[in-house]
mmCIF file of C-alpha atoms and ligand atoms in Angstrom:
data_model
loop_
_atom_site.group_PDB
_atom_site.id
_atom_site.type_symbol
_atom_site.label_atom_id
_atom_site.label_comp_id
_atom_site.label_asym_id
_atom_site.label_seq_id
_atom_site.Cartn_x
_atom_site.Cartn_y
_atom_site.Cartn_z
ATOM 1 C CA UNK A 12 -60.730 -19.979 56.966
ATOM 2 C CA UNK A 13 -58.280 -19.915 54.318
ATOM 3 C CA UNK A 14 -54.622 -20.129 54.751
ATOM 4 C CA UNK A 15 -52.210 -18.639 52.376
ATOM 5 C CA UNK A 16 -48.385 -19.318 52.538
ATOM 6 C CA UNK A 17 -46.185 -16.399 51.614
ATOM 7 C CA UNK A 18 -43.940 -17.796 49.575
ATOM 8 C CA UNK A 19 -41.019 -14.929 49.410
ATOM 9 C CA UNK A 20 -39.794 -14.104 52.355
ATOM 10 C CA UNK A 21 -35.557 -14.949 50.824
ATOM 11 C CA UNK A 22 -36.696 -12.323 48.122
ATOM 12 C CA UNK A 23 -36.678 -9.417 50.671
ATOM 13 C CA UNK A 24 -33.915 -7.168 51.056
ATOM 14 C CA UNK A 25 -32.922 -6.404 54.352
ATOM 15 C CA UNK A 26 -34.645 -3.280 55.635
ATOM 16 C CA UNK A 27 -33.343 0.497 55.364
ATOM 17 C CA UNK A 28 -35.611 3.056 55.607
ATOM 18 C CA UNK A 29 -34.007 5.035 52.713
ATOM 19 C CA UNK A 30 -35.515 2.515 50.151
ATOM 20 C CA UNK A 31 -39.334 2.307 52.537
ATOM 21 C CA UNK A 32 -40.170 5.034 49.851
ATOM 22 C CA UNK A 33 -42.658 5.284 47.354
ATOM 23 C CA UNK A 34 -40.051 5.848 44.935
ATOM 24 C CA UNK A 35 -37.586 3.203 45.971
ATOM 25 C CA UNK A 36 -39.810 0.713 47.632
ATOM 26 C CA UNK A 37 -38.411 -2.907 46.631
ATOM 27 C CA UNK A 38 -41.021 -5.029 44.553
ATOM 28 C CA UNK A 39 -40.471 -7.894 46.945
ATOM 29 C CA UNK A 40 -41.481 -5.996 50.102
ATOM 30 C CA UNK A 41 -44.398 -4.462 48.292
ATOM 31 C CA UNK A 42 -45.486 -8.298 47.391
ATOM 32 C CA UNK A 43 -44.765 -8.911 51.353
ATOM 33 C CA UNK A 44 -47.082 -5.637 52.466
ATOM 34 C CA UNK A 45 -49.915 -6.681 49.732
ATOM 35 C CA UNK A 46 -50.103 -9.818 51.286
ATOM 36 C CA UNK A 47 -50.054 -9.091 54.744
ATOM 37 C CA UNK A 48 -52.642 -6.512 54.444
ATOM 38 C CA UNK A 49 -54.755 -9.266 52.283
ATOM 39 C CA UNK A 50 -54.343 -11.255 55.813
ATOM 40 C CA UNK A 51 -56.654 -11.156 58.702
ATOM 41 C CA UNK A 52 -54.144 -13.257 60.850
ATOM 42 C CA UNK A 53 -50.772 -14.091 61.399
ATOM 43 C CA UNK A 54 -49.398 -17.633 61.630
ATOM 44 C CA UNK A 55 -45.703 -17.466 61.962
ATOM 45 C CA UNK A 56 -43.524 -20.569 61.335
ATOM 46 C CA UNK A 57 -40.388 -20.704 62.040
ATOM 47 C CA UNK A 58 -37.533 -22.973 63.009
ATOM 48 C CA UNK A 59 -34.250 -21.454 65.818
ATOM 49 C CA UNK A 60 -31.536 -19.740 64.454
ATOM 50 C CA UNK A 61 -28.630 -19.751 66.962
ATOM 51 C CA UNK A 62 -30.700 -18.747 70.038
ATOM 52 C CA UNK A 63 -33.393 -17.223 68.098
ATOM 53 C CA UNK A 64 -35.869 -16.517 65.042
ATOM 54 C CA UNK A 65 -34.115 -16.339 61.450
ATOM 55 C CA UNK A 66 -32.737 -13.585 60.584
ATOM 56 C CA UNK A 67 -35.551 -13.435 57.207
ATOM 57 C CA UNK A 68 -38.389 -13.795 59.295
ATOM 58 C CA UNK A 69 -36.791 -10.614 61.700
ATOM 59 C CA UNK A 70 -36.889 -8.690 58.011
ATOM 60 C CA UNK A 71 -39.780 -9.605 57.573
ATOM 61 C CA UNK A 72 -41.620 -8.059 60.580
ATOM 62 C CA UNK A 73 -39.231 -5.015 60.140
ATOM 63 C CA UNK A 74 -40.701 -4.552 56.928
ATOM 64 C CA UNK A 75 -44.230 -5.251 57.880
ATOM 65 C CA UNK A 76 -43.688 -2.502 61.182
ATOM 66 C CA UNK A 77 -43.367 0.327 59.092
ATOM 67 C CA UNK A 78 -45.090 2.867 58.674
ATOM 68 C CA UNK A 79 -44.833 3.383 62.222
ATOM 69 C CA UNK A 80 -47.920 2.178 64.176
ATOM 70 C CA UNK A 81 -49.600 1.615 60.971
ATOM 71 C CA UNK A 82 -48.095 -1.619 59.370
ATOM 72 C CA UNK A 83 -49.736 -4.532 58.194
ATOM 73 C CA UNK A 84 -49.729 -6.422 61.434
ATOM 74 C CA UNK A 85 -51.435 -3.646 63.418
ATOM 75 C CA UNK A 86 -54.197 -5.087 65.931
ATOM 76 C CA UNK A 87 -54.285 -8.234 63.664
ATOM 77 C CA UNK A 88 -53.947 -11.660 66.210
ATOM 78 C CA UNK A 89 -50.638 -13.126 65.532
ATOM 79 C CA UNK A 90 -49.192 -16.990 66.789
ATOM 80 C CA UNK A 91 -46.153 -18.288 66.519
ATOM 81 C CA UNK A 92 -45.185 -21.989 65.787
ATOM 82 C CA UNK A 93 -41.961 -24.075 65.125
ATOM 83 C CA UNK A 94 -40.267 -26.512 65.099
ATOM 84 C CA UNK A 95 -36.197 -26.979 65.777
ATOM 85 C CA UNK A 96 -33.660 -29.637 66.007
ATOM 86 C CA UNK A 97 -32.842 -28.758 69.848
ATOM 87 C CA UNK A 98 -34.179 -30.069 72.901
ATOM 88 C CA UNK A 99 -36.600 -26.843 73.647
ATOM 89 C CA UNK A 100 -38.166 -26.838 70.108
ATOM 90 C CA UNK A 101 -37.449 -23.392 69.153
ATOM 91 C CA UNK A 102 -38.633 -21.667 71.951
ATOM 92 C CA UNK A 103 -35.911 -19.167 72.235
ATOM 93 C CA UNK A 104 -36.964 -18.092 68.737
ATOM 94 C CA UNK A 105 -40.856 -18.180 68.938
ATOM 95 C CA UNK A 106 -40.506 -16.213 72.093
ATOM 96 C CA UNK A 107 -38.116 -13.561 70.020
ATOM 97 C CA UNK A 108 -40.552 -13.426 67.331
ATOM 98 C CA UNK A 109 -43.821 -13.142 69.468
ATOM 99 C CA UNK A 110 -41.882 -9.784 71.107
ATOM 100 C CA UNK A 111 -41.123 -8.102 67.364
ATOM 101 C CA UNK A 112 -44.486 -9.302 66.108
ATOM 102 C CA UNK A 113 -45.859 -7.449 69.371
ATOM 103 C CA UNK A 114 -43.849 -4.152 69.108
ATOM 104 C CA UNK A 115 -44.695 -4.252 65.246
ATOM 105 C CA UNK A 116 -48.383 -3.573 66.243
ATOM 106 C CA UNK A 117 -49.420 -6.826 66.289
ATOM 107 C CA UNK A 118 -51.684 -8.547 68.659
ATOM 108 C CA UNK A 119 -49.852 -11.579 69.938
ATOM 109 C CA UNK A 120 -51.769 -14.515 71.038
ATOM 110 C CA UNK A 121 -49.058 -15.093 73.814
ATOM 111 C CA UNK A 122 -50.739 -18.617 75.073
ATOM 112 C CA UNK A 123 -50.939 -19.963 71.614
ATOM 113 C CA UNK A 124 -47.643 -21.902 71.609
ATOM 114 C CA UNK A 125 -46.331 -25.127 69.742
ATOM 115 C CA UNK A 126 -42.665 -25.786 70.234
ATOM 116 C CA UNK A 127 -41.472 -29.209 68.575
ATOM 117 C CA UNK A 128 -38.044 -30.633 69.448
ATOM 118 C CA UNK A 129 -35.747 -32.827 67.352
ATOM 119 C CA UNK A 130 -37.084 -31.678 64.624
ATOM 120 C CA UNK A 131 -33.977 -33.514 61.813
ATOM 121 C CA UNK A 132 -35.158 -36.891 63.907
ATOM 122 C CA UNK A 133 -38.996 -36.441 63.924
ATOM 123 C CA UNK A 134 -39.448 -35.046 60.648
ATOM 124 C CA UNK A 135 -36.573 -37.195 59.333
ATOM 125 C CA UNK A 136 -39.006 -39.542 57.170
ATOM 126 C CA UNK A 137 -42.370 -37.753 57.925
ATOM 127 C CA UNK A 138 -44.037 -34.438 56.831
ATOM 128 C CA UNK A 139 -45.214 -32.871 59.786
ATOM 129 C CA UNK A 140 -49.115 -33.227 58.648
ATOM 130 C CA UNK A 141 -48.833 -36.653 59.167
ATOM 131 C CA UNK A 142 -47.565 -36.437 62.378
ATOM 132 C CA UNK A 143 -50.367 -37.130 64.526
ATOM 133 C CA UNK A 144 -49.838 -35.134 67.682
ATOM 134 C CA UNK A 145 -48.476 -32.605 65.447
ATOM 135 C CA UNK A 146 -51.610 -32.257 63.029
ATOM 136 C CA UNK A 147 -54.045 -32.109 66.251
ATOM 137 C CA UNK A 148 -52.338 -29.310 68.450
ATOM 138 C CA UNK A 149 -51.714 -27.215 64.986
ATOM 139 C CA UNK A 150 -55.182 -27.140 64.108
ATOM 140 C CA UNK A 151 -55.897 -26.283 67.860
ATOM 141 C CA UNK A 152 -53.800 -23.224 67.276
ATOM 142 C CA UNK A 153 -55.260 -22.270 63.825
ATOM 143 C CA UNK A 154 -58.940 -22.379 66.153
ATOM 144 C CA UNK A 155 -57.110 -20.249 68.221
ATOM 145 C CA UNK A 156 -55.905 -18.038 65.487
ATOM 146 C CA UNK A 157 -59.455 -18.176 63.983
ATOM 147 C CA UNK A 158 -61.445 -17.369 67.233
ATOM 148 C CA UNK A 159 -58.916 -14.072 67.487
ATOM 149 C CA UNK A 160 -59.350 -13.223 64.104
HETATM 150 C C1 FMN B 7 -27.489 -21.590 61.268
HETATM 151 C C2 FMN B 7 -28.323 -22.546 62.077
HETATM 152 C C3 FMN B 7 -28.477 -22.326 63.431
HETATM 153 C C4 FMN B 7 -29.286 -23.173 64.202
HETATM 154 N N1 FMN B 7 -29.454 -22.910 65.527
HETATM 155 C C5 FMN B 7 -30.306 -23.668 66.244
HETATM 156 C C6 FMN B 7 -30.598 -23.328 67.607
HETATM 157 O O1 FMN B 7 -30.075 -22.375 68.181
HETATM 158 N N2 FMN B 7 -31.474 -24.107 68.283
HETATM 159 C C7 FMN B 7 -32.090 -25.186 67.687
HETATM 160 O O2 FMN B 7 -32.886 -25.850 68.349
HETATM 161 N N3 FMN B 7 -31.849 -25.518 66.404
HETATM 162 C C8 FMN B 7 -30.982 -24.784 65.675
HETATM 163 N N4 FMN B 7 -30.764 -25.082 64.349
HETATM 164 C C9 FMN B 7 -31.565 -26.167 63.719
HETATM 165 C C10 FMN B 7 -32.835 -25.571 63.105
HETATM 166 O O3 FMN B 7 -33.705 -25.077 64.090
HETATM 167 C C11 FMN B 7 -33.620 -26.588 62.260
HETATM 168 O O4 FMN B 7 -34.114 -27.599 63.057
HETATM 169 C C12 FMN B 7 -32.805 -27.222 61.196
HETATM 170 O O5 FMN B 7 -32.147 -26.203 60.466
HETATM 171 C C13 FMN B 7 -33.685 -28.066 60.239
HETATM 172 O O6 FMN B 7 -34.456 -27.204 59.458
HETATM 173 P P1 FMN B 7 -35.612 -27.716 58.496
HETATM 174 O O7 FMN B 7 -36.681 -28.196 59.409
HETATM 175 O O8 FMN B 7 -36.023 -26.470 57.746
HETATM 176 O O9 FMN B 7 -35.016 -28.781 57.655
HETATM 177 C C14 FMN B 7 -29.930 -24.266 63.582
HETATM 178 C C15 FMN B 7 -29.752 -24.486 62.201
HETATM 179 C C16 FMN B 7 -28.986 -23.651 61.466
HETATM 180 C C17 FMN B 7 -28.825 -23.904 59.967
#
């Protein structure tokens, strides 16, 4: 299994279907759509934005929804992971994203879940992959992810 990070997501303009044109079509979301057609699986990671998922990662499933019932995501197994400074890890915002990514077409792997609080505190002097607990339930979700895929 290979995992790719799109790095590009702050490149994207905001969606409006009167630039989702051939014509028009920005070369950032094109990069995004390449990419996520490329993929075989989702991983989405994403911190809590006032209640819920960044307002980027929303733009980006927008983008990858369209065309209608034919994006990039369509039947393709999708988790969602985080981590956020408050006490419930970012679930507010992994739930948020797991509905989009599911009305987007994709196929949401609704048990696969990973919330981790305190995130300024825990990650304050160590990256996440050498956070023990950490390292072991991600690459149980990646199986996960895998085994869908
Ligand atoms: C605008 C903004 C809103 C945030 N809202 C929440 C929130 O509702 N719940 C939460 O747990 N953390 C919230 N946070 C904290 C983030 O989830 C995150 O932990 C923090 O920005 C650290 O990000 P980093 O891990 O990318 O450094 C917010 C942060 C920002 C900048």
């Amino acid at each position: 299994m290979t995992l790719t990070v799109f790095d590009g997501l702050g490149d994207v303009p905001f969606y409006n279907e009167d630039i989702d044109t051939d014509a028009d079509l920005p070369e950032a979301a094109a990069r995004l759509r390449t990419a996520a057609e490329r993929a075989n699986a989702f991983l989405l990671v994403t911190p809590e934005y006032n209640g819920t998922m960044p307002a980027v990662l929303k733009n980006a499933i927008d983008w990858l929804s369209r065309p209608y019932q034919a994006g990039a995501m369509t039947d393709k197994p999708v988790a969602v992971v985080g981590t956020a400074l408050g006490q419930y890890g970012g679930v507010w915002a992994h739930d948020e994203a797991r509905k989009a990514a599911k009305i987007a077409g994709g196929s949401v792997l609704d048990a696969v879940t990973l919330d981790i609080p305190g995130s300024l505190n825990r990650f304050a002097d160590n990256h996440p992959y050498t956070d023990i607990e950490v390292a072991e339930r991600l690459t149980k979700v990646i199986d996960m992810l895998r085994a869908a895929a």
